Short mmCIF file of C-alpha atoms in Angstrom, two decimals:
data_model
loop_
_atom_site.label_atom_id
_atom_site.label_comp_id
_atom_site.label_asym_id
_atom_site.label_seq_id
_atom_site.Cartn_x
_atom_site.Cartn_y
_atom_site.Cartn_z
CA UNK A 235 -26.68 2.44 -68.56
CA UNK A 236 -25.95 4.59 -71.42
CA UNK A 237 -26.11 4.87 -75.22
CA UNK A 238 -28.50 5.42 -77.80
CA UNK A 239 -29.22 3.07 -80.89
CA UNK A 240 -31.36 4.85 -84.03
CA UNK A 241 -34.24 2.55 -85.01
CA UNK A 242 -36.96 3.32 -86.83
CA UNK A 243 -39.33 0.67 -85.73
CA UNK A 244 -39.27 -2.30 -83.60
CA UNK A 245 -37.88 -4.62 -86.60
CA UNK A 246 -35.17 -2.12 -87.19
CA UNK A 247 -31.31 -3.70 -87.76
CA UNK A 248 -27.96 -2.05 -87.70
CA UNK A 249 -26.12 -1.78 -90.58
CA UNK A 250 -24.29 -4.94 -90.25
CA UNK A 251 -27.41 -7.23 -89.78
CA UNK A 252 -28.10 -6.79 -85.87
CA UNK A 253 -32.03 -7.65 -84.60
CA UNK A 254 -32.27 -4.04 -81.93
CA UNK A 255 -33.88 -6.09 -79.87
CA UNK A 256 -31.27 -8.86 -79.60
CA UNK A 257 -28.68 -6.01 -79.11
CA UNK A 258 -30.84 -4.34 -76.36
CA UNK A 259 -30.94 -7.44 -74.24
CA UNK A 260 -27.06 -8.07 -74.72
CA UNK A 261 -25.83 -5.11 -73.39
CA UNK A 262 -28.97 -5.63 -70.44
CA UNK A 263 -27.65 -8.75 -69.48
CA UNK A 264 -23.64 -7.20 -69.74
CA UNK A 265 -25.12 -4.80 -66.90
CA UNK A 266 -26.41 -7.93 -64.83
CA UNK A 267 -23.45 -10.02 -65.56
CA UNK A 268 -21.37 -7.24 -64.53
CA UNK A 269 -23.13 -6.56 -61.17
CA UNK A 270 -24.34 -2.95 -62.01
CA UNK A 271 -27.37 -4.75 -61.91
CA UNK A 272 -27.17 -7.08 -58.98
CA UNK A 273 -30.17 -9.73 -58.18
CA UNK A 274 -33.48 -8.16 -56.87
CA UNK A 275 -32.43 -4.38 -58.38
CA UNK A 276 -35.11 -3.39 -60.34
CA UNK A 277 -35.45 -2.76 -64.44
CA UNK A 278 -36.22 0.67 -65.47
CA UNK A 279 -39.17 1.51 -67.24
CA UNK A 280 -40.28 0.73 -70.29
CA UNK A 281 -40.65 4.74 -71.00
CA UNK A 282 -37.17 5.29 -69.86
CA UNK A 283 -35.21 2.44 -71.57
CA UNK A 284 -36.77 3.83 -74.79
CA UNK A 285 -35.20 7.38 -74.04
CA UNK A 286 -31.63 5.59 -73.11
CA UNK A 287 -31.70 3.57 -75.92
CA UNK A 288 -32.99 6.00 -78.66
CA UNK A 289 -36.20 3.23 -79.68
CA UNK A 290 -39.52 2.64 -79.56
CA UNK A 291 -41.22 0.25 -76.17
CA UNK A 292 -41.83 -2.82 -78.36
CA UNK A 293 -38.30 -2.68 -79.36
CA UNK A 294 -37.48 -2.97 -75.05
CA UNK A 295 -40.21 -5.17 -74.28
CA UNK A 296 -38.86 -7.72 -77.35
CA UNK A 297 -36.04 -7.25 -75.56
CA UNK A 298 -37.23 -7.43 -71.68
CA UNK A 299 -39.09 -10.57 -72.98
CA UNK A 300 -35.98 -12.36 -74.22
CA UNK A 301 -34.25 -11.93 -70.58
CA UNK A 302 -37.47 -12.77 -69.15
CA UNK A 303 -37.20 -15.86 -71.40
CA UNK A 304 -33.81 -16.68 -70.05
CA UNK A 305 -34.67 -16.37 -66.86
CA UNK A 306 -32.70 -13.43 -66.10
CA UNK A 307 -35.45 -11.14 -65.43
CA UNK A 308 -38.41 -11.64 -63.20
CA UNK A 309 -41.83 -9.36 -63.70
CA UNK A 310 -44.23 -8.88 -60.63
CA UNK A 311 -47.47 -7.17 -61.05
CA UNK A 312 -47.56 -3.75 -60.25
CA UNK A 313 -44.06 -3.16 -59.06
CA UNK A 314 -41.56 -4.13 -62.15
CA UNK A 315 -39.48 -6.15 -63.58
CA UNK A 316 -36.42 -7.16 -61.47
CA UNK A 317 -33.29 -8.95 -61.83
CA UNK A 318 -33.29 -13.10 -60.92
CA UNK A 319 -30.59 -14.82 -59.49
CA UNK A 320 -28.29 -16.74 -61.84
CA UNK A 321 -29.94 -20.28 -61.84
CA UNK A 322 -26.89 -22.11 -61.66
CA UNK A 323 -24.89 -19.60 -60.30
CA UNK A 324 -22.30 -21.18 -57.91
CA UNK A 325 -22.70 -24.70 -58.99
CA UNK A 326 -19.68 -26.12 -59.32
CA UNK A 327 -19.50 -29.60 -58.49
CA UNK A 328 -17.82 -28.62 -55.09
CA UNK A 329 -19.57 -30.12 -52.03
CA UNK A 330 -19.55 -26.55 -49.74
CA UNK A 331 -19.09 -26.57 -46.23
CA UNK A 332 -21.88 -26.38 -43.89
CA UNK A 333 -19.76 -25.32 -41.23
CA UNK A 334 -21.01 -21.25 -40.71
CA UNK A 335 -23.62 -21.09 -43.30
CA UNK A 336 -27.00 -19.69 -42.10
CA UNK A 337 -28.96 -19.70 -44.70
CA UNK A 338 -31.12 -22.09 -45.93
CA UNK A 339 -30.09 -23.89 -49.43
CA UNK A 340 -32.00 -26.44 -51.07
CA UNK A 341 -30.96 -28.35 -53.81
CA UNK A 342 -32.80 -28.65 -57.15
CA UNK A 343 -32.47 -32.34 -59.25
CA UNK A 344 -33.58 -32.59 -62.69
CA UNK A 345 -33.16 -34.85 -65.86
CA UNK A 346 -34.89 -31.81 -67.74
CA UNK A 347 -32.34 -29.24 -66.85
CA UNK A 348 -29.31 -28.78 -68.89
CA UNK A 349 -26.78 -26.12 -67.13
CA UNK A 350 -27.65 -22.74 -69.79
CA UNK A 351 -29.44 -24.81 -72.43
CA UNK A 352 -33.16 -25.24 -71.43
CA UNK A 353 -36.59 -24.03 -72.37
CA UNK A 354 -38.70 -21.02 -71.58
CA UNK A 355 -41.10 -23.71 -70.03
CA UNK A 356 -38.77 -25.32 -67.67
CA UNK A 357 -37.72 -21.15 -67.12
CA UNK A 358 -40.83 -20.19 -66.21
CA UNK A 359 -40.93 -23.09 -62.99
CA UNK A 360 -37.43 -22.51 -62.20
CA UNK A 361 -38.49 -18.69 -61.91
CA UNK A 362 -41.20 -19.51 -59.54
CA UNK A 363 -39.13 -22.12 -57.76
CA UNK A 364 -36.62 -18.79 -56.97
CA UNK A 365 -39.70 -16.27 -56.23
CA UNK A 366 -40.71 -18.73 -53.29
CA UNK A 367 -37.27 -19.35 -52.08
CA UNK A 368 -35.94 -15.76 -52.73
CA UNK A 369 -39.42 -14.30 -49.94
CA UNK A 370 -38.28 -17.47 -47.65
CA UNK A 371 -34.41 -16.37 -47.59
CA UNK A 372 -33.13 -19.70 -49.40
CA UNK A 373 -30.98 -19.73 -51.75
CA UNK A 374 -31.06 -22.31 -54.71
CA UNK A 375 -28.36 -25.27 -55.71
CA UNK A 376 -28.90 -27.23 -59.21
CA UNK A 377 -27.93 -30.39 -60.24
CA UNK A 378 -28.30 -31.18 -63.68
CA UNK A 379 -29.16 -35.20 -63.91
CA UNK A 380 -28.79 -35.12 -67.51
CA UNK A 381 -25.56 -34.95 -67.18
CA UNK A 382 -25.02 -37.45 -64.74
CA UNK A 383 -25.31 -41.62 -64.54
CA UNK A 384 -28.84 -42.53 -63.55
CA UNK A 385 -26.82 -45.46 -60.29
CA UNK A 386 -25.08 -41.97 -59.48
CA UNK A 387 -27.94 -40.18 -58.12
CA UNK A 388 -28.82 -41.41 -54.99
CA UNK A 389 -24.69 -40.56 -53.68
CA UNK A 390 -24.99 -37.22 -55.35
CA UNK A 391 -28.15 -36.23 -53.32
CA UNK A 392 -27.16 -37.96 -50.30
CA UNK A 393 -23.89 -35.87 -50.09
CA UNK A 394 -25.12 -32.71 -51.15
CA UNK A 395 -24.72 -30.39 -48.75
CA UNK A 396 -28.65 -28.97 -48.62
CA UNK A 397 -31.16 -28.69 -46.32
CA UNK A 398 -34.19 -29.80 -48.72
CA UNK A 399 -34.49 -31.27 -52.92
CA UNK A 400 -37.09 -30.27 -55.15
CA UNK A 401 -37.17 -33.06 -57.83
CA UNK A 402 -38.06 -32.04 -60.94
CA UNK A 403 -39.87 -34.87 -63.24
CA UNK A 404 -39.85 -36.93 -65.11
CA UNK A 405 -37.98 -39.67 -62.72
CA UNK A 406 -38.75 -43.48 -62.60
CA UNK A 407 -40.78 -44.15 -59.80
CA UNK A 408 -38.66 -46.52 -57.79
CA UNK A 409 -35.60 -44.20 -58.19
CA UNK A 410 -37.56 -41.08 -57.19
CA UNK A 411 -38.49 -43.51 -54.51
CA UNK A 412 -34.60 -44.09 -53.14
CA UNK A 413 -33.97 -40.58 -54.09
CA UNK A 414 -36.66 -39.39 -51.01
CA UNK A 415 -35.76 -42.32 -48.45
CA UNK A 416 -33.40 -40.00 -47.19
CA UNK A 417 -33.33 -37.50 -44.07
CA UNK A 418 -34.15 -34.26 -45.67
CA UNK A 419 -38.16 -33.06 -46.87
CA UNK A 420 -38.47 -33.51 -50.09
CA UNK A 421 -41.01 -32.60 -52.97
CA UNK A 422 -40.96 -33.17 -56.60
CA UNK A 423 -42.36 -30.63 -59.14
CA UNK A 424 -43.84 -30.56 -62.77
CA UNK A 425 -44.45 -34.27 -62.82
CA UNK A 426 -47.17 -36.84 -61.31
CA UNK A 427 -45.57 -39.25 -58.79
CA UNK A 428 -47.64 -42.43 -57.45
CA UNK A 429 -47.11 -43.91 -54.11
CA UNK A 430 -44.29 -41.77 -53.05
CA UNK A 431 -43.81 -40.26 -50.06
CA UNK A 432 -43.41 -36.71 -50.58
CA UNK A 433 -45.33 -33.46 -51.59
CA UNK A 434 -45.89 -33.01 -55.04
CA UNK A 435 -46.99 -30.90 -57.75
CA UNK A 436 -48.29 -31.26 -61.08
CA UNK A 437 -50.39 -29.77 -64.05
CA UNK A 438 -53.00 -31.66 -65.16
CA UNK A 439 -51.90 -31.78 -68.77
CA UNK A 440 -55.03 -33.90 -70.06
CA UNK A 441 -57.25 -30.76 -69.04
CA UNK A 442 -55.23 -28.63 -70.78
CA UNK A 443 -55.39 -30.99 -73.96
CA UNK A 444 -59.10 -31.27 -73.54
CA UNK A 445 -59.37 -27.14 -73.84
CA UNK A 446 -57.91 -27.33 -76.89
CA UNK A 447 -60.33 -30.37 -77.78
CA UNK A 448 -63.47 -27.80 -76.95
CA UNK A 449 -61.96 -24.95 -78.71
CA UNK A 450 -61.16 -27.27 -82.32
CA UNK A 451 -64.69 -28.87 -81.63
CA UNK A 452 -66.78 -26.11 -81.39
CA UNK A 453 -65.30 -24.35 -84.40
CA UNK A 454 -66.42 -27.42 -86.74
CA UNK A 455 -62.27 -28.97 -87.12
CA UNK A 456 -62.82 -32.41 -86.18
CA UNK A 457 -61.30 -33.62 -88.99
CA UNK A 458 -59.13 -30.72 -90.34
CA UNK A 459 -56.46 -30.28 -88.02
CA UNK A 460 -52.92 -31.75 -87.93
CA UNK A 461 -50.85 -31.99 -84.47
CA UNK A 462 -47.47 -30.94 -83.80
CA UNK A 463 -46.07 -33.89 -80.87
CA UNK A 464 -43.52 -33.26 -78.10
CA UNK A 465 -41.37 -36.10 -77.95
CA UNK A 466 -44.12 -38.79 -76.47
CA UNK A 467 -43.09 -38.04 -72.24
CA UNK A 468 -45.98 -38.19 -70.26
CA UNK A 469 -47.10 -34.23 -70.62
CA UNK A 470 -47.05 -35.22 -74.46
CA UNK A 471 -49.14 -38.06 -74.06
CA UNK A 472 -51.55 -36.48 -71.32
CA UNK A 473 -52.36 -33.27 -73.56
CA UNK A 474 -53.15 -35.77 -76.56
CA UNK A 475 -55.20 -38.06 -74.33
CA UNK A 476 -57.27 -34.71 -73.26
CA UNK A 477 -57.03 -33.52 -76.81
CA UNK A 478 -59.28 -36.93 -77.99
CA UNK A 479 -61.13 -36.92 -74.76
CA UNK A 480 -63.22 -33.29 -75.95
CA UNK A 481 -64.14 -34.61 -79.07
CA UNK A 482 -65.06 -38.05 -77.99
CA UNK A 483 -67.27 -36.08 -75.51
CA UNK A 484 -68.56 -33.93 -78.22
CA UNK A 485 -69.80 -36.95 -80.31
CA UNK A 486 -67.35 -36.05 -82.48
CA UNK A 487 -64.72 -37.99 -84.94
CA UNK A 488 -61.01 -37.11 -83.53
CA UNK A 489 -59.39 -36.84 -86.75
CA UNK A 490 -55.99 -35.18 -87.35
CA UNK A 491 -54.78 -35.29 -90.64
CA UNK A 492 -51.37 -35.54 -89.43
CA UNK A 493 -49.35 -36.19 -86.34
CA UNK A 494 -45.59 -35.11 -86.36
CA UNK A 495 -42.83 -34.81 -83.48
CA UNK A 496 -41.76 -31.75 -83.04
CA UNK A 497 -39.34 -32.95 -79.98
CA UNK A 498 -40.57 -29.79 -78.16
CA UNK A 499 -38.38 -27.14 -80.39
CA UNK A 500 -39.68 -24.07 -82.40
CA UNK A 501 -37.00 -25.49 -85.35
CA UNK A 502 -39.12 -29.26 -84.72
CA UNK A 503 -42.15 -27.11 -85.44
CA UNK A 504 -41.46 -25.04 -88.78
CA UNK A 505 -39.92 -28.26 -89.94
CA UNK A 506 -43.81 -30.46 -89.40
CA UNK A 507 -45.20 -27.72 -91.16
CA UNK A 508 -42.05 -28.16 -94.17
CA UNK A 509 -42.82 -32.25 -94.17
CA UNK A 510 -46.36 -31.26 -93.93
CA UNK A 511 -45.76 -28.70 -97.92
CA UNK A 512 -43.44 -31.73 -99.37
CA UNK A 513 -45.70 -34.42 -98.54
CA UNK A 514 -48.18 -32.54 -100.90
CA UNK A 515 -51.17 -33.23 -99.36
CA UNK A 516 -53.45 -30.55 -98.18
CA UNK A 517 -52.63 -27.92 -95.43
CA UNK A 518 -55.34 -28.38 -92.45
CA UNK A 519 -57.31 -25.86 -91.17
CA UNK A 520 -55.92 -25.96 -88.33
CA UNK A 521 -52.39 -27.06 -86.32
CA UNK A 522 -52.25 -28.20 -82.75
CA UNK A 523 -48.85 -27.80 -80.69
CA UNK A 524 -48.19 -29.86 -77.37
CA UNK A 525 -46.42 -26.57 -76.36
CA UNK A 526 -45.57 -22.82 -77.40
CA UNK A 527 -42.16 -23.23 -78.90
CA UNK A 528 -43.04 -25.68 -81.30
CA UNK A 529 -45.97 -23.10 -82.25
CA UNK A 530 -44.03 -20.17 -82.63
CA UNK A 531 -41.59 -22.41 -85.58
CA UNK A 532 -45.03 -23.67 -86.57
CA UNK A 533 -45.65 -19.64 -87.14
CA UNK A 534 -42.57 -19.48 -88.83
CA UNK A 535 -42.70 -21.40 -91.21
CA UNK A 536 -46.34 -20.88 -92.34
CA UNK A 537 -44.76 -16.83 -92.87
CA UNK A 538 -41.82 -18.40 -94.47
CA UNK A 539 -44.23 -19.91 -97.11
CA UNK A 540 -46.90 -17.27 -97.14
CA UNK A 541 -49.75 -18.71 -95.60
CA UNK A 542 -51.76 -16.17 -93.79
CA UNK A 543 -52.51 -17.04 -89.85
CA UNK A 544 -55.11 -17.32 -88.70
CA UNK A 545 -56.80 -16.43 -92.18
CA UNK A 546 -55.79 -19.77 -93.95
CA UNK A 547 -54.88 -21.49 -91.08
CA UNK A 548 -55.34 -21.54 -87.27
CA UNK A 549 -52.60 -21.78 -84.75
CA UNK A 550 -52.77 -23.36 -81.07
CA UNK A 551 -49.76 -23.77 -78.16
CA UNK A 552 -49.43 -25.20 -75.12
CA UNK A 553 -48.24 -23.22 -71.86
CA UNK A 554 -48.23 -19.43 -72.47
CA UNK A 555 -44.55 -18.75 -72.22
CA UNK A 556 -43.82 -14.89 -72.64
CA UNK A 557 -42.93 -14.83 -76.70
CA UNK A 558 -46.77 -16.33 -76.91
CA UNK A 559 -48.25 -12.86 -76.56
CA UNK A 560 -45.14 -11.11 -77.81
CA UNK A 561 -45.75 -12.46 -81.02
CA UNK A 562 -48.14 -11.11 -83.75
CA UNK A 563 -50.52 -12.06 -84.74
CA UNK A 564 -51.12 -12.99 -80.57
CA UNK A 565 -50.94 -17.28 -79.97
CA UNK A 566 -54.03 -18.70 -78.42
CA UNK A 567 -52.33 -21.10 -75.74
CA UNK A 568 -52.88 -22.88 -72.78
CA UNK A 569 -51.12 -21.24 -69.64
CA UNK A 570 -49.84 -24.27 -68.15
CA UNK A 571 -49.41 -22.05 -64.84
CA UNK A 572 -45.63 -23.46 -64.70
CA UNK A 573 -44.12 -20.36 -62.59
CA UNK A 574 -47.33 -21.44 -59.87
CA UNK A 575 -46.65 -25.06 -60.24
CA UNK A 576 -42.62 -24.04 -59.03
CA UNK A 577 -43.75 -21.64 -56.46
CA UNK A 578 -46.20 -24.03 -54.53
CA UNK A 579 -43.45 -26.58 -54.72
CA UNK A 580 -41.04 -24.35 -53.10
CA UNK A 581 -43.21 -23.16 -50.42
CA UNK A 582 -44.51 -26.07 -49.86
CA UNK A 583 -40.55 -27.41 -49.09
CA UNK A 584 -40.40 -24.41 -46.65
CA UNK A 585 -42.82 -24.71 -44.38
CA UNK A 586 -41.60 -28.48 -43.89
CA UNK A 587 -38.63 -27.03 -43.18
CA UNK A 588 -40.11 -24.74 -40.61
CA UNK A 589 -41.65 -27.71 -38.85
CA UNK A 590 -44.25 -28.10 -40.95
CA UNK A 591 -45.60 -32.30 -39.99
CA UNK A 592 -49.42 -32.42 -42.29
CA UNK A 593 -49.54 -34.93 -44.31
CA UNK A 594 -48.60 -35.85 -47.42
CA UNK A 595 -50.24 -33.27 -50.47
CA UNK A 596 -50.46 -33.74 -53.95
CA UNK A 597 -51.51 -30.51 -56.11
CA UNK A 598 -52.77 -30.54 -59.47
CA UNK A 599 -53.02 -27.86 -61.03
CA UNK A 600 -55.68 -26.81 -63.67
CA UNK A 601 -54.74 -24.41 -66.51
CA UNK A 602 -56.80 -22.07 -68.47
CA UNK A 603 -57.59 -21.05 -71.78
CA UNK A 604 -56.13 -17.58 -73.29
CA UNK A 605 -57.73 -17.06 -76.58
CA UNK A 606 -55.87 -14.54 -78.85
CA UNK A 607 -55.86 -14.28 -82.58
CA UNK A 608 -54.62 -16.67 -84.11
CA UNK A 609 -57.73 -19.19 -83.20
#
């Protein structure tokens, strides 16, 4: 890894307008794609990379976080940052021959994954799955169900050349029951399934919403906040229900001044703020977002319109993706423990493959508040 880029600060740009950290991220990605930095290799320290590229640590850190959120890098506390195996490597649509294969292969089927186009939440879940499978010397093969017809999914799973399956929700219960009824061990990750004969790992989204509700209620904001919702899925509904429950239990009226769908995207969060401003109504004192990507979009729009955060409007998110800590001001959010959910699910599957015959286990992970400057 060689070459230097002159910079005076984290926001410095090239003459052509390229943001430096994005340029650095592209150059590191090129090293990974070319095989010069293979999966499992350790990234040089931030200090070393700062010297290589001739920039400060913050610029390098933003580049590393960008690649981590893209699923190309993973950080291990007290050990460093390592190159991940590409999550879609080897997926060609052809069933591989089982003959002569020695390593374990686990398939993953999901409707929320579109190849090379999925957000940091599911990247974190996948990182946890990859870490657990790598530790167990197992490979991951991903089937993006969003690209398939529902009626084709049982046949795809039945014919897949894998030893076990992970199903990352949501799926209809009847469909999942058909998918998990085969000969292979299965685990459901990131969704609560009822009456399904396989292990499952999910997040207590209602508890997470209640944590944010308590934060607002304690600040006396029962009628002076807005909500940027997701897309109405089970996670979105659970988080909203928890938010309302916290106010009810505190004896306060739950009356958000607006609720707008941001579709879980950064652009959607920004659009929600613009819609609020265009309405002519007064901006509330706080905006609660049902994921961090929308919260970052909210912060983008508030900055564009010169609305101070947190002085004029406080903002909170949900998930604790990598960028939430890198933002300035730092985003207050609820850590949904996505990586842990993926790791637990994959680990349980490996134990099943190792002969474990214990009863089916359903694990619900409790999220927790990460308090930063925006709230």
